[in-house]
Amino acid sequence: MRGAEIMKSFLPASPFAAALGFDIVSLEPDRAVLRLPFDEKIVTIGDVVHGGAIATLVDTTAMAAAWCTDDVPESMRGTTVALNVSFVSAARAADLTATGTVVKRGGTLCHCEVEVTDGTKVVAKGLVTYKLG
């Protein structure tokens, strides 16, 4: 089973991802696009999406991009080693789309960039180091 197929099975089965309502938009080699539908349960106040929900979207999108490879490790484990999120503007009452790209693959580490938009503007940017296997 290739990495994208693993992600297609894993993400819908993950209780946390399901609780937030993540949708897979696309999975390609070294690239993943996920969507976080707006829901009043993920706001911090008013209609502003909580930064923790956005950071989780960044992390999950990077993880999915890291797994989108034909070189699937023997161990089906993985973990985020480093996560940096810069919030660029407020996300207000909008579905968010995150595009994650693997910038560099090492032995077991993948360095990823993620950009989150609300359909009209960039909301956040992330740098993630993810360990496969």
JSON list of C-alpha atoms in Angstrom, two decimals:
[
{"chain": "A", "resi": 1, "resn": "MET", "atom": "CA", "xyz": [0.00, 0.00, 0.00]},
{"chain": "A", "resi": 2, "resn": "ARG", "atom": "CA", "xyz": [1.37, 3.41, -0.96]},
{"chain": "A", "resi": 3, "resn": "GLY", "atom": "CA", "xyz": [1.43, 6.38, 1.36]},
{"chain": "A", "resi": 4, "resn": "ALA", "atom": "CA", "xyz": [-1.48, 8.25, -0.23]},
{"chain": "A", "resi": 5, "resn": "GLU", "atom": "CA", "xyz": [-3.65, 5.13, 0.14]},
{"chain": "A", "resi": 6, "resn": "ILE", "atom": "CA", "xyz": [-2.61, 4.89, 3.79]},
{"chain": "A", "resi": 7, "resn": "MET", "atom": "CA", "xyz": [-3.68, 8.50, 4.35]},
{"chain": "A", "resi": 8, "resn": "LYS", "atom": "CA", "xyz": [-7.02, 7.94, 2.59]},
{"chain": "A", "resi": 9, "resn": "SER", "atom": "CA", "xyz": [-7.73, 5.21, 5.14]},
{"chain": "A", "resi": 10, "resn": "PHE", "atom": "CA", "xyz": [-6.07, 6.79, 8.17]},
{"chain": "A", "resi": 11, "resn": "LEU", "atom": "CA", "xyz": [-7.49, 10.32, 8.20]},
{"chain": "A", "resi": 12, "resn": "PRO", "atom": "CA", "xyz": [-11.20, 9.39, 8.21]},
{"chain": "A", "resi": 13, "resn": "ALA", "atom": "CA", "xyz": [-10.49, 6.80, 10.95]},
{"chain": "A", "resi": 14, "resn": "SER", "atom": "CA", "xyz": [-8.56, 9.22, 13.20]},
{"chain": "A", "resi": 15, "resn": "PRO", "atom": "CA", "xyz": [-10.90, 10.32, 16.02]},
{"chain": "A", "resi": 16, "resn": "PHE", "atom": "CA", "xyz": [-9.27, 13.75, 16.38]},
{"chain": "A", "resi": 17, "resn": "ALA", "atom": "CA", "xyz": [-9.27, 14.51, 12.64]},
{"chain": "A", "resi": 18, "resn": "ALA", "atom": "CA", "xyz": [-12.88, 13.31, 12.45]},
{"chain": "A", "resi": 19, "resn": "ALA", "atom": "CA", "xyz": [-13.86, 15.50, 15.42]},
{"chain": "A", "resi": 20, "resn": "LEU", "atom": "CA", "xyz": [-12.52, 18.56, 13.60]},
{"chain": "A", "resi": 21, "resn": "GLY", "atom": "CA", "xyz": [-14.15, 17.44, 10.35]},
{"chain": "A", "resi": 22, "resn": "PHE", "atom": "CA", "xyz": [-11.07, 17.42, 8.10]},
{"chain": "A", "resi": 23, "resn": "ASP", "atom": "CA", "xyz": [-11.72, 16.55, 4.45]},
{"chain": "A", "resi": 24, "resn": "ILE", "atom": "CA", "xyz": [-9.11, 15.28, 2.01]},
{"chain": "A", "resi": 25, "resn": "VAL", "atom": "CA", "xyz": [-9.13, 17.48, -1.08]},
{"chain": "A", "resi": 26, "resn": "SER", "atom": "CA", "xyz": [-6.18, 15.83, -2.84]},
{"chain": "A", "resi": 27, "resn": "LEU", "atom": "CA", "xyz": [-3.16, 13.63, -2.19]},
{"chain": "A", "resi": 28, "resn": "GLU", "atom": "CA", "xyz": [-0.25, 13.52, -4.65]},
{"chain": "A", "resi": 29, "resn": "PRO", "atom": "CA", "xyz": [3.42, 12.64, -4.34]},
{"chain": "A", "resi": 30, "resn": "ASP", "atom": "CA", "xyz": [4.95, 15.00, -1.75]},
{"chain": "A", "resi": 31, "resn": "ARG", "atom": "CA", "xyz": [1.77, 17.10, -1.58]},
{"chain": "A", "resi": 32, "resn": "ALA", "atom": "CA", "xyz": [-1.49, 17.07, 0.37]},
{"chain": "A", "resi": 33, "resn": "VAL", "atom": "CA", "xyz": [-4.46, 19.42, 0.41]},
{"chain": "A", "resi": 34, "resn": "LEU", "atom": "CA", "xyz": [-6.88, 19.22, 3.34]},
{"chain": "A", "resi": 35, "resn": "ARG", "atom": "CA", "xyz": [-9.96, 21.27, 4.21]},
{"chain": "A", "resi": 36, "resn": "LEU", "atom": "CA", "xyz": [-11.28, 22.29, 7.62]},
{"chain": "A", "resi": 37, "resn": "PRO", "atom": "CA", "xyz": [-14.96, 23.17, 7.32]},
{"chain": "A", "resi": 38, "resn": "PHE", "atom": "CA", "xyz": [-16.06, 26.10, 9.45]},
{"chain": "A", "resi": 39, "resn": "ASP", "atom": "CA", "xyz": [-17.99, 25.10, 12.55]},
{"chain": "A", "resi": 40, "resn": "GLU", "atom": "CA", "xyz": [-18.92, 27.20, 15.57]},
{"chain": "A", "resi": 41, "resn": "LYS", "atom": "CA", "xyz": [-17.25, 24.55, 17.76]},
{"chain": "A", "resi": 42, "resn": "ILE", "atom": "CA", "xyz": [-13.79, 25.64, 16.55]},
{"chain": "A", "resi": 43, "resn": "VAL", "atom": "CA", "xyz": [-14.04, 29.37, 17.20]},
{"chain": "A", "resi": 44, "resn": "THR", "atom": "CA", "xyz": [-12.15, 31.18, 19.92]},
{"chain": "A", "resi": 45, "resn": "ILE", "atom": "CA", "xyz": [-14.61, 34.09, 20.13]},
{"chain": "A", "resi": 46, "resn": "GLY", "atom": "CA", "xyz": [-17.29, 35.38, 17.80]},
{"chain": "A", "resi": 47, "resn": "ASP", "atom": "CA", "xyz": [-16.57, 33.91, 14.39]},
{"chain": "A", "resi": 48, "resn": "VAL", "atom": "CA", "xyz": [-12.74, 33.78, 14.63]},
{"chain": "A", "resi": 49, "resn": "VAL", "atom": "CA", "xyz": [-11.32, 30.28, 14.11]},
{"chain": "A", "resi": 50, "resn": "HIS", "atom": "CA", "xyz": [-9.18, 29.17, 17.06]},
{"chain": "A", "resi": 51, "resn": "GLY", "atom": "CA", "xyz": [-5.43, 29.12, 16.40]},
{"chain": "A", "resi": 52, "resn": "GLY", "atom": "CA", "xyz": [-5.21, 25.60, 17.84]},
{"chain": "A", "resi": 53, "resn": "ALA", "atom": "CA", "xyz": [-7.57, 24.31, 15.15]},
{"chain": "A", "resi": 54, "resn": "ILE", "atom": "CA", "xyz": [-5.46, 26.03, 12.48]},
{"chain": "A", "resi": 55, "resn": "ALA", "atom": "CA", "xyz": [-2.22, 24.63, 13.96]},
{"chain": "A", "resi": 56, "resn": "THR", "atom": "CA", "xyz": [-3.78, 21.16, 13.98]},
{"chain": "A", "resi": 57, "resn": "LEU", "atom": "CA", "xyz": [-4.71, 21.61, 10.31]},
{"chain": "A", "resi": 58, "resn": "VAL", "atom": "CA", "xyz": [-1.10, 22.61, 9.54]},
{"chain": "A", "resi": 59, "resn": "ASP", "atom": "CA", "xyz": [0.29, 19.60, 11.42]},
{"chain": "A", "resi": 60, "resn": "THR", "atom": "CA", "xyz": [-2.13, 17.11, 9.90]},
{"chain": "A", "resi": 61, "resn": "THR", "atom": "CA", "xyz": [-1.60, 18.42, 6.37]},
{"chain": "A", "resi": 62, "resn": "ALA", "atom": "CA", "xyz": [2.19, 18.15, 6.72]},
{"chain": "A", "resi": 63, "resn": "MET", "atom": "CA", "xyz": [1.82, 14.61, 8.06]},
{"chain": "A", "resi": 64, "resn": "ALA", "atom": "CA", "xyz": [-0.34, 13.65, 5.08]},
{"chain": "A", "resi": 65, "resn": "ALA", "atom": "CA", "xyz": [2.16, 15.20, 2.63]},
{"chain": "A", "resi": 66, "resn": "ALA", "atom": "CA", "xyz": [5.04, 13.34, 4.32]},
{"chain": "A", "resi": 67, "resn": "TRP", "atom": "CA", "xyz": [3.22, 10.02, 3.89]},
{"chain": "A", "resi": 68, "resn": "CYS", "atom": "CA", "xyz": [2.50, 10.73, 0.19]},
{"chain": "A", "resi": 69, "resn": "THR", "atom": "CA", "xyz": [5.44, 8.71, -1.08]},
{"chain": "A", "resi": 70, "resn": "ASP", "atom": "CA", "xyz": [5.93, 5.32, -2.71]},
{"chain": "A", "resi": 71, "resn": "ASP", "atom": "CA", "xyz": [8.76, 4.60, -0.24]},
{"chain": "A", "resi": 72, "resn": "VAL", "atom": "CA", "xyz": [6.57, 3.62, 2.70]},
{"chain": "A", "resi": 73, "resn": "PRO", "atom": "CA", "xyz": [8.60, 2.70, 5.81]},
{"chain": "A", "resi": 74, "resn": "GLU", "atom": "CA", "xyz": [8.35, -0.77, 7.32]},
{"chain": "A", "resi": 75, "resn": "SER", "atom": "CA", "xyz": [7.07, 0.70, 10.58]},
{"chain": "A", "resi": 76, "resn": "MET", "atom": "CA", "xyz": [3.69, 2.36, 10.20]},
{"chain": "A", "resi": 77, "resn": "ARG", "atom": "CA", "xyz": [4.61, 4.98, 12.79]},
{"chain": "A", "resi": 78, "resn": "GLY", "atom": "CA", "xyz": [5.27, 8.64, 12.40]},
{"chain": "A", "resi": 79, "resn": "THR", "atom": "CA", "xyz": [5.55, 11.73, 14.53]},
{"chain": "A", "resi": 80, "resn": "THR", "atom": "CA", "xyz": [5.91, 15.46, 14.28]},
{"chain": "A", "resi": 81, "resn": "VAL", "atom": "CA", "xyz": [9.40, 16.48, 15.39]},
{"chain": "A", "resi": 82, "resn": "ALA", "atom": "CA", "xyz": [9.04, 20.25, 14.96]},
{"chain": "A", "resi": 83, "resn": "LEU", "atom": "CA", "xyz": [6.08, 22.52, 14.29]},
{"chain": "A", "resi": 84, "resn": "ASN", "atom": "CA", "xyz": [6.16, 26.26, 13.64]},
{"chain": "A", "resi": 85, "resn": "VAL", "atom": "CA", "xyz": [3.01, 28.16, 12.74]},
{"chain": "A", "resi": 86, "resn": "SER", "atom": "CA", "xyz": [2.86, 31.84, 11.84]},
{"chain": "A", "resi": 87, "resn": "PHE", "atom": "CA", "xyz": [-0.62, 33.34, 11.88]},
{"chain": "A", "resi": 88, "resn": "VAL", "atom": "CA", "xyz": [-0.89, 35.87, 9.08]},
{"chain": "A", "resi": 89, "resn": "SER", "atom": "CA", "xyz": [-4.50, 37.04, 9.44]},
{"chain": "A", "resi": 90, "resn": "ALA", "atom": "CA", "xyz": [-7.68, 36.06, 11.25]},
{"chain": "A", "resi": 91, "resn": "ALA", "atom": "CA", "xyz": [-9.83, 33.32, 9.80]},
{"chain": "A", "resi": 92, "resn": "ARG", "atom": "CA", "xyz": [-13.42, 34.41, 10.21]},
{"chain": "A", "resi": 93, "resn": "ALA", "atom": "CA", "xyz": [-16.40, 32.12, 9.61]},
{"chain": "A", "resi": 94, "resn": "ALA", "atom": "CA", "xyz": [-14.81, 30.41, 6.61]},
{"chain": "A", "resi": 95, "resn": "ASP", "atom": "CA", "xyz": [-13.76, 26.96, 5.50]},
{"chain": "A", "resi": 96, "resn": "LEU", "atom": "CA", "xyz": [-9.96, 26.71, 5.52]},
{"chain": "A", "resi": 97, "resn": "THR", "atom": "CA", "xyz": [-7.81, 24.92, 2.96]},
{"chain": "A", "resi": 98, "resn": "ALA", "atom": "CA", "xyz": [-4.26, 23.83, 3.76]},
{"chain": "A", "resi": 99, "resn": "THR", "atom": "CA", "xyz": [-1.72, 22.89, 1.09]},
{"chain": "A", "resi": 100, "resn": "GLY", "atom": "CA", "xyz": [1.28, 20.97, 2.36]},
{"chain": "A", "resi": 101, "resn": "THR", "atom": "CA", "xyz": [4.40, 20.31, 0.32]},
{"chain": "A", "resi": 102, "resn": "VAL", "atom": "CA", "xyz": [7.46, 18.24, 1.16]},
{"chain": "A", "resi": 103, "resn": "VAL", "atom": "CA", "xyz": [10.44, 20.54, 0.64]},
{"chain": "A", "resi": 104, "resn": "LYS", "atom": "CA", "xyz": [13.08, 17.92, 1.44]},
{"chain": "A", "resi": 105, "resn": "ARG", "atom": "CA", "xyz": [13.14, 14.24, 2.33]},
{"chain": "A", "resi": 106, "resn": "GLY", "atom": "CA", "xyz": [16.03, 12.89, 4.35]},
{"chain": "A", "resi": 107, "resn": "GLY", "atom": "CA", "xyz": [16.54, 9.38, 5.73]},
{"chain": "A", "resi": 108, "resn": "THR", "atom": "CA", "xyz": [13.43, 9.38, 7.91]},
{"chain": "A", "resi": 109, "resn": "LEU", "atom": "CA", "xyz": [12.76, 13.12, 8.24]},
{"chain": "A", "resi": 110, "resn": "CYS", "atom": "CA", "xyz": [10.53, 15.14, 5.93]},
{"chain": "A", "resi": 111, "resn": "HIS", "atom": "CA", "xyz": [10.65, 18.92, 5.93]},
{"chain": "A", "resi": 112, "resn": "CYS", "atom": "CA", "xyz": [7.32, 20.41, 4.89]},
{"chain": "A", "resi": 113, "resn": "GLU", "atom": "CA", "xyz": [5.80, 23.81, 4.20]},
{"chain": "A", "resi": 114, "resn": "VAL", "atom": "CA", "xyz": [2.08, 24.40, 4.68]},
{"chain": "A", "resi": 115, "resn": "GLU", "atom": "CA", "xyz": [-0.04, 27.35, 3.62]},
{"chain": "A", "resi": 116, "resn": "VAL", "atom": "CA", "xyz": [-3.57, 27.85, 4.96]},
{"chain": "A", "resi": 117, "resn": "THR", "atom": "CA", "xyz": [-6.08, 30.04, 3.14]},
{"chain": "A", "resi": 118, "resn": "ASP", "atom": "CA", "xyz": [-9.70, 30.98, 3.66]},
{"chain": "A", "resi": 119, "resn": "GLY", "atom": "CA", "xyz": [-10.44, 31.17, -0.06]},
{"chain": "A", "resi": 120, "resn": "THR", "atom": "CA", "xyz": [-9.45, 34.81, -0.39]},
{"chain": "A", "resi": 121, "resn": "LYS", "atom": "CA", "xyz": [-6.36, 35.31, 1.76]},
{"chain": "A", "resi": 122, "resn": "VAL", "atom": "CA", "xyz": [-3.52, 33.52, 3.51]},
{"chain": "A", "resi": 123, "resn": "VAL", "atom": "CA", "xyz": [-4.40, 32.82, 7.14]},
{"chain": "A", "resi": 124, "resn": "ALA", "atom": "CA", "xyz": [-1.31, 30.94, 8.31]},
{"chain": "A", "resi": 125, "resn": "LYS", "atom": "CA", "xyz": [1.98, 29.46, 7.19]},
{"chain": "A", "resi": 126, "resn": "GLY", "atom": "CA", "xyz": [3.69, 26.51, 8.77]},
{"chain": "A", "resi": 127, "resn": "LEU", "atom": "CA", "xyz": [7.02, 24.72, 8.77]},
{"chain": "A", "resi": 128, "resn": "VAL", "atom": "CA", "xyz": [6.89, 21.12, 9.94]},
{"chain": "A", "resi": 129, "resn": "THR", "atom": "CA", "xyz": [9.50, 18.42, 10.36]},
{"chain": "A", "resi": 130, "resn": "TYR", "atom": "CA", "xyz": [7.89, 14.99, 10.35]},
{"chain": "A", "resi": 131, "resn": "LYS", "atom": "CA", "xyz": [9.57, 11.63, 11.06]},
{"chain": "A", "resi": 132, "resn": "LEU", "atom": "CA", "xyz": [8.40, 8.57, 9.14]},
{"chain": "A", "resi": 133, "resn": "GLY", "atom": "CA", "xyz": [8.89, 5.11, 10.62]}
]
